[in-house]
Amino acid sequence: MEERKKAIWGAVVGIQLIYAGYFLLTKIAFDVGMNTFVFVFYRQFAATLFLAPFAFSLQR
C-alpha cells in the first residue's frame, strides 16, 4: 500500500510541475509579444503530435 501511495503522490507532484512549466512558458511567450491565436495553434499542434501515436496504436 505504501508504494501505491508514493506513486500517487509522485504523479500529483509531476502533473503540478508540468502545469507550472506550461504556465511559465505561456508567460514568457506572451511577454515577448506572441499572438495568442498563434500560441493556441502551436499548443494544439504539439498536443496532436504527442497524442496521435497513442490514438493510432490503441485503435488497432
PDB file of N, CA and C in Angstrom:
ATOM      1  N   MET A   1       0.823  -1.196   0.000  1.00  0.00           N
ATOM      2  CA  MET A   1       0.000   0.000   0.000  1.00  0.00           C
ATOM      3  C   MET A   1       0.864   1.257   0.000  1.00  0.00           C
ATOM      4  N   GLU A   2       1.993   1.180   0.681  1.00  0.00           N
ATOM      5  CA  GLU A   2       2.871   2.348   0.779  1.00  0.00           C
ATOM      6  C   GLU A   2       3.441   2.737  -0.592  1.00  0.00           C
ATOM      7  N   GLU A   3       3.802   1.746  -1.401  1.00  0.00           N
ATOM      8  CA  GLU A   3       4.333   2.032  -2.737  1.00  0.00           C
ATOM      9  C   GLU A   3       3.278   2.703  -3.610  1.00  0.00           C
ATOM     10  N   ARG A   4       2.057   2.265  -3.484  1.00  0.00           N
ATOM     11  CA  ARG A   4       0.965   2.861  -4.267  1.00  0.00           C
ATOM     12  C   ARG A   4       0.756   4.314  -3.865  1.00  0.00           C
ATOM     13  N   LYS A   5       0.839   4.585  -2.588  1.00  0.00           N
ATOM     14  CA  LYS A   5       0.665   5.951  -2.099  1.00  0.00           C
ATOM     15  C   LYS A   5       1.792   6.851  -2.615  1.00  0.00           C
ATOM     16  N   LYS A   6       3.013   6.334  -2.631  1.00  0.00           N
ATOM     17  CA  LYS A   6       4.148   7.101  -3.156  1.00  0.00           C
ATOM     18  C   LYS A   6       3.977   7.375  -4.648  1.00  0.00           C
ATOM     19  N   ALA A   7       3.486   6.387  -5.377  1.00  0.00           N
ATOM     20  CA  ALA A   7       3.275   6.567  -6.816  1.00  0.00           C
ATOM     21  C   ALA A   7       2.209   7.622  -7.083  1.00  0.00           C
ATOM     22  N   ILE A   8       1.160   7.612  -6.288  1.00  0.00           N
ATOM     23  CA  ILE A   8       0.100   8.610  -6.467  1.00  0.00           C
ATOM     24  C   ILE A   8       0.630  10.003  -6.176  1.00  0.00           C
ATOM     25  N   TRP A   9       1.367  10.146  -5.082  1.00  0.00           N
ATOM     26  CA  TRP A   9       1.935  11.459  -4.752  1.00  0.00           C
ATOM     27  C   TRP A   9       2.950  11.905  -5.806  1.00  0.00           C
ATOM     28  N   GLY A  10       3.720  10.964  -6.332  1.00  0.00           N
ATOM     29  CA  GLY A  10       4.659  11.300  -7.400  1.00  0.00           C
ATOM     30  C   GLY A  10       3.950  11.795  -8.644  1.00  0.00           C
ATOM     31  N   ALA A  11       2.831  11.154  -8.978  1.00  0.00           N
ATOM     32  CA  ALA A  11       2.047  11.592 -10.138  1.00  0.00           C
ATOM     33  C   ALA A  11       1.470  12.979  -9.910  1.00  0.00           C
ATOM     34  N   VAL A  12       0.981  13.235  -8.709  1.00  0.00           N
ATOM     35  CA  VAL A  12       0.411  14.551  -8.393  1.00  0.00           C
ATOM     36  C   VAL A  12       1.483  15.632  -8.503  1.00  0.00           C
ATOM     37  N   VAL A  13       2.653  15.370  -7.940  1.00  0.00           N
ATOM     38  CA  VAL A  13       3.743  16.352  -7.997  1.00  0.00           C
ATOM     39  C   VAL A  13       4.215  16.537  -9.436  1.00  0.00           C
ATOM     40  N   GLY A  14       4.317  15.447 -10.196  1.00  0.00           N
ATOM     41  CA  GLY A  14       4.734  15.544 -11.592  1.00  0.00           C
ATOM     42  C   GLY A  14       3.774  16.360 -12.435  1.00  0.00           C
ATOM     43  N   ILE A  15       2.492  16.130 -12.258  1.00  0.00           N
ATOM     44  CA  ILE A  15       1.491  16.898 -13.005  1.00  0.00           C
ATOM     45  C   ILE A  15       1.563  18.372 -12.638  1.00  0.00           C
ATOM     46  N   GLN A  16       1.759  18.668 -11.370  1.00  0.00           N
ATOM     47  CA  GLN A  16       1.852  20.062 -10.937  1.00  0.00           C
ATOM     48  C   GLN A  16       3.093  20.736 -11.522  1.00  0.00           C
ATOM     49  N   LEU A  17       4.212  20.009 -11.599  1.00  0.00           N
ATOM     50  CA  LEU A  17       5.427  20.569 -12.198  1.00  0.00           C
ATOM     51  C   LEU A  17       5.232  20.836 -13.689  1.00  0.00           C
ATOM     52  N   ILE A  18       4.558  19.941 -14.375  1.00  0.00           N
ATOM     53  CA  ILE A  18       4.269  20.160 -15.793  1.00  0.00           C
ATOM     54  C   ILE A  18       3.380  21.383 -15.971  1.00  0.00           C
ATOM     55  N   TYR A  19       2.375  21.516 -15.127  1.00  0.00           N
ATOM     56  CA  TYR A  19       1.477  22.668 -15.204  1.00  0.00           C
ATOM     57  C   TYR A  19       2.235  23.966 -14.935  1.00  0.00           C
ATOM     58  N   ALA A  20       3.129  23.960 -13.947  1.00  0.00           N
ATOM     59  CA  ALA A  20       3.912  25.159 -13.634  1.00  0.00           C
ATOM     60  C   ALA A  20       4.836  25.520 -14.793  1.00  0.00           C
ATOM     61  N   GLY A  21       5.461  24.518 -15.408  1.00  0.00           N
ATOM     62  CA  GLY A  21       6.318  24.777 -16.564  1.00  0.00           C
ATOM     63  C   GLY A  21       5.539  25.350 -17.730  1.00  0.00           C
ATOM     64  N   TYR A  22       4.343  24.827 -17.952  1.00  0.00           N
ATOM     65  CA  TYR A  22       3.495  25.349 -19.019  1.00  0.00           C
ATOM     66  C   TYR A  22       3.104  26.797 -18.735  1.00  0.00           C
ATOM     67  N   PHE A  23       2.794  27.099 -17.482  1.00  0.00           N
ATOM     68  CA  PHE A  23       2.435  28.463 -17.106  1.00  0.00           C
ATOM     69  C   PHE A  23       3.604  29.417 -17.361  1.00  0.00           C
ATOM     70  N   LEU A  24       4.819  29.007 -16.990  1.00  0.00           N
ATOM     71  CA  LEU A  24       5.992  29.858 -17.224  1.00  0.00           C
ATOM     72  C   LEU A  24       6.247  30.050 -18.718  1.00  0.00           C
ATOM     73  N   LEU A  25       6.109  28.983 -19.487  1.00  0.00           N
ATOM     74  CA  LEU A  25       6.283  29.089 -20.935  1.00  0.00           C
ATOM     75  C   LEU A  25       5.265  30.049 -21.536  1.00  0.00           C
ATOM     76  N   THR A  26       4.028  29.959 -21.088  1.00  0.00           N
ATOM     77  CA  THR A  26       2.983  30.855 -21.566  1.00  0.00           C
ATOM     78  C   THR A  26       3.288  32.299 -21.204  1.00  0.00           C
ATOM     79  N   LYS A  27       3.706  32.529 -19.976  1.00  0.00           N
ATOM     80  CA  LYS A  27       4.025  33.890 -19.523  1.00  0.00           C
ATOM     81  C   LYS A  27       5.164  34.480 -20.340  1.00  0.00           C
ATOM     82  N   ILE A  28       6.205  33.707 -20.564  1.00  0.00           N
ATOM     83  CA  ILE A  28       7.349  34.192 -21.346  1.00  0.00           C
ATOM     84  C   ILE A  28       6.926  34.491 -22.783  1.00  0.00           C
ATOM     85  N   ALA A  29       6.144  33.597 -23.386  1.00  0.00           N
ATOM     86  CA  ALA A  29       5.712  33.796 -24.773  1.00  0.00           C
ATOM     87  C   ALA A  29       4.872  35.054 -24.911  1.00  0.00           C
ATOM     88  N   PHE A  30       3.980  35.291 -23.970  1.00  0.00           N
ATOM     89  CA  PHE A  30       3.129  36.480 -24.059  1.00  0.00           C
ATOM     90  C   PHE A  30       3.894  37.749 -23.716  1.00  0.00           C
ATOM     91  N   ASP A  31       4.877  37.662 -22.824  1.00  0.00           N
ATOM     92  CA  ASP A  31       5.697  38.835 -22.509  1.00  0.00           C
ATOM     93  C   ASP A  31       6.555  39.255 -23.696  1.00  0.00           C
ATOM     94  N   VAL A  32       6.975  38.283 -24.493  1.00  0.00           N
ATOM     95  CA  VAL A  32       7.778  38.586 -25.677  1.00  0.00           C
ATOM     96  C   VAL A  32       6.919  39.221 -26.759  1.00  0.00           C
ATOM     97  N   GLY A  33       5.614  38.951 -26.717  1.00  0.00           N
ATOM     98  CA  GLY A  33       4.711  39.561 -27.682  1.00  0.00           C
ATOM     99  C   GLY A  33       4.073  38.583 -28.644  1.00  0.00           C
ATOM    100  N   MET A  34       4.090  37.317 -28.320  1.00  0.00           N
ATOM    101  CA  MET A  34       3.484  36.327 -29.203  1.00  0.00           C
ATOM    102  C   MET A  34       1.963  36.507 -29.236  1.00  0.00           C
ATOM    103  N   ASN A  35       1.413  36.382 -30.418  1.00  0.00           N
ATOM    104  CA  ASN A  35      -0.029  36.484 -30.605  1.00  0.00           C
ATOM    105  C   ASN A  35      -0.706  35.293 -29.920  1.00  0.00           C
ATOM    106  N   THR A  36      -1.808  35.542 -29.237  1.00  0.00           N
ATOM    107  CA  THR A  36      -2.481  34.471 -28.503  1.00  0.00           C
ATOM    108  C   THR A  36      -3.027  33.392 -29.437  1.00  0.00           C
ATOM    109  N   PHE A  37      -3.511  33.776 -30.604  1.00  0.00           N
ATOM    110  CA  PHE A  37      -4.037  32.790 -31.543  1.00  0.00           C
ATOM    111  C   PHE A  37      -2.929  31.891 -32.080  1.00  0.00           C
ATOM    112  N   VAL A  38      -1.762  32.467 -32.327  1.00  0.00           N
ATOM    113  CA  VAL A  38      -0.619  31.676 -32.787  1.00  0.00           C
ATOM    114  C   VAL A  38      -0.179  30.717 -31.684  1.00  0.00           C
ATOM    115  N   PHE A  39      -0.166  31.194 -30.453  1.00  0.00           N
ATOM    116  CA  PHE A  39       0.223  30.342 -29.333  1.00  0.00           C
ATOM    117  C   PHE A  39      -0.741  29.163 -29.179  1.00  0.00           C
ATOM    118  N   VAL A  40      -2.028  29.437 -29.288  1.00  0.00           N
ATOM    119  CA  VAL A  40      -3.023  28.365 -29.174  1.00  0.00           C
ATOM    120  C   VAL A  40      -2.860  27.368 -30.314  1.00  0.00           C
ATOM    121  N   PHE A  41      -2.564  27.847 -31.516  1.00  0.00           N
ATOM    122  CA  PHE A  41      -2.339  26.943 -32.644  1.00  0.00           C
ATOM    123  C   PHE A  41      -1.155  26.030 -32.369  1.00  0.00           C
ATOM    124  N   TYR A  42      -0.032  26.593 -31.937  1.00  0.00           N
ATOM    125  CA  TYR A  42       1.150  25.777 -31.639  1.00  0.00           C
ATOM    126  C   TYR A  42       0.873  24.790 -30.508  1.00  0.00           C
ATOM    127  N   ARG A  43       0.127  25.219 -29.501  1.00  0.00           N
ATOM    128  CA  ARG A  43      -0.199  24.331 -28.386  1.00  0.00           C
ATOM    129  C   ARG A  43      -1.024  23.142 -28.873  1.00  0.00           C
ATOM    130  N   GLN A  44      -2.039  23.406 -29.681  1.00  0.00           N
ATOM    131  CA  GLN A  44      -2.884  22.328 -30.192  1.00  0.00           C
ATOM    132  C   GLN A  44      -2.116  21.416 -31.154  1.00  0.00           C
ATOM    133  N   PHE A  45      -1.236  22.005 -31.949  1.00  0.00           N
ATOM    134  CA  PHE A  45      -0.431  21.215 -32.880  1.00  0.00           C
ATOM    135  C   PHE A  45       0.510  20.287 -32.120  1.00  0.00           C
ATOM    136  N   ALA A  46       1.153  20.806 -31.073  1.00  0.00           N
ATOM    137  CA  ALA A  46       2.049  19.978 -30.262  1.00  0.00           C
ATOM    138  C   ALA A  46       1.274  18.856 -29.572  1.00  0.00           C
ATOM    139  N   ALA A  47       0.087  19.155 -29.087  1.00  0.00           N
ATOM    140  CA  ALA A  47      -0.734  18.128 -28.443  1.00  0.00           C
ATOM    141  C   ALA A  47      -1.141  17.051 -29.445  1.00  0.00           C
ATOM    142  N   THR A  48      -1.450  17.456 -30.664  1.00  0.00           N
ATOM    143  CA  THR A  48      -1.810  16.492 -31.702  1.00  0.00           C
ATOM    144  C   THR A  48      -0.639  15.581 -32.020  1.00  0.00           C
ATOM    145  N   LEU A  49       0.552  16.161 -32.167  1.00  0.00           N
ATOM    146  CA  LEU A  49       1.736  15.347 -32.448  1.00  0.00           C
ATOM    147  C   LEU A  49       2.035  14.382 -31.308  1.00  0.00           C
ATOM    148  N   PHE A  50       1.788  14.808 -30.082  1.00  0.00           N
ATOM    149  CA  PHE A  50       2.056  13.961 -28.926  1.00  0.00           C
ATOM    150  C   PHE A  50       1.026  12.841 -28.792  1.00  0.00           C
ATOM    151  N   LEU A  51      -0.242  13.136 -29.037  1.00  0.00           N
ATOM    152  CA  LEU A  51      -1.309  12.169 -28.793  1.00  0.00           C
ATOM    153  C   LEU A  51      -1.628  11.270 -29.986  1.00  0.00           C
ATOM    154  N   ALA A  52      -1.288  11.689 -31.191  1.00  0.00           N
ATOM    155  CA  ALA A  52      -1.639  10.915 -32.385  1.00  0.00           C
ATOM    156  C   ALA A  52      -1.068   9.496 -32.366  1.00  0.00           C
ATOM    157  N   PRO A  53       0.196   9.288 -32.012  1.00  0.00           N
ATOM    158  CA  PRO A  53       0.693   7.898 -31.983  1.00  0.00           C
ATOM    159  C   PRO A  53      -0.082   7.004 -31.011  1.00  0.00           C
ATOM    160  N   PHE A  54      -0.469   7.556 -29.864  1.00  0.00           N
ATOM    161  CA  PHE A  54      -1.254   6.769 -28.913  1.00  0.00           C
ATOM    162  C   PHE A  54      -2.624   6.430 -29.492  1.00  0.00           C
ATOM    163  N   ALA A  55      -3.239   7.389 -30.143  1.00  0.00           N
ATOM    164  CA  ALA A  55      -4.560   7.159 -30.724  1.00  0.00           C
ATOM    165  C   ALA A  55      -4.496   6.095 -31.814  1.00  0.00           C
ATOM    166  N   PHE A  56      -3.482   6.165 -32.672  1.00  0.00           N
ATOM    167  CA  PHE A  56      -3.376   5.192 -33.749  1.00  0.00           C
ATOM    168  C   PHE A  56      -3.022   3.803 -33.229  1.00  0.00           C
ATOM    169  N   SER A  57      -2.152   3.730 -32.234  1.00  0.00           N
ATOM    170  CA  SER A  57      -1.762   2.415 -31.718  1.00  0.00           C
ATOM    171  C   SER A  57      -2.883   1.767 -30.911  1.00  0.00           C
ATOM    172  N   LEU A  58      -3.672   2.555 -30.207  1.00  0.00           N
ATOM    173  CA  LEU A  58      -4.764   1.984 -29.419  1.00  0.00           C
ATOM    174  C   LEU A  58      -5.981   1.651 -30.272  1.00  0.00           C
ATOM    175  N   GLN A  59      -6.077   2.243 -31.448  1.00  0.00           N
ATOM    176  CA  GLN A  59      -7.217   2.000 -32.329  1.00  0.00           C
ATOM    177  C   GLN A  59      -7.150   0.607 -32.946  1.00  0.00           C
ATOM    178  N   ARG A  60      -5.954   0.092 -33.145  1.00  0.00           N
ATOM    179  CA  ARG A  60      -5.788  -1.209 -33.819  1.00  0.00           C
ATOM    180  C   ARG A  60      -6.195  -2.349 -32.962  1.00  0.00           C
TER     181      ARG A  60
END
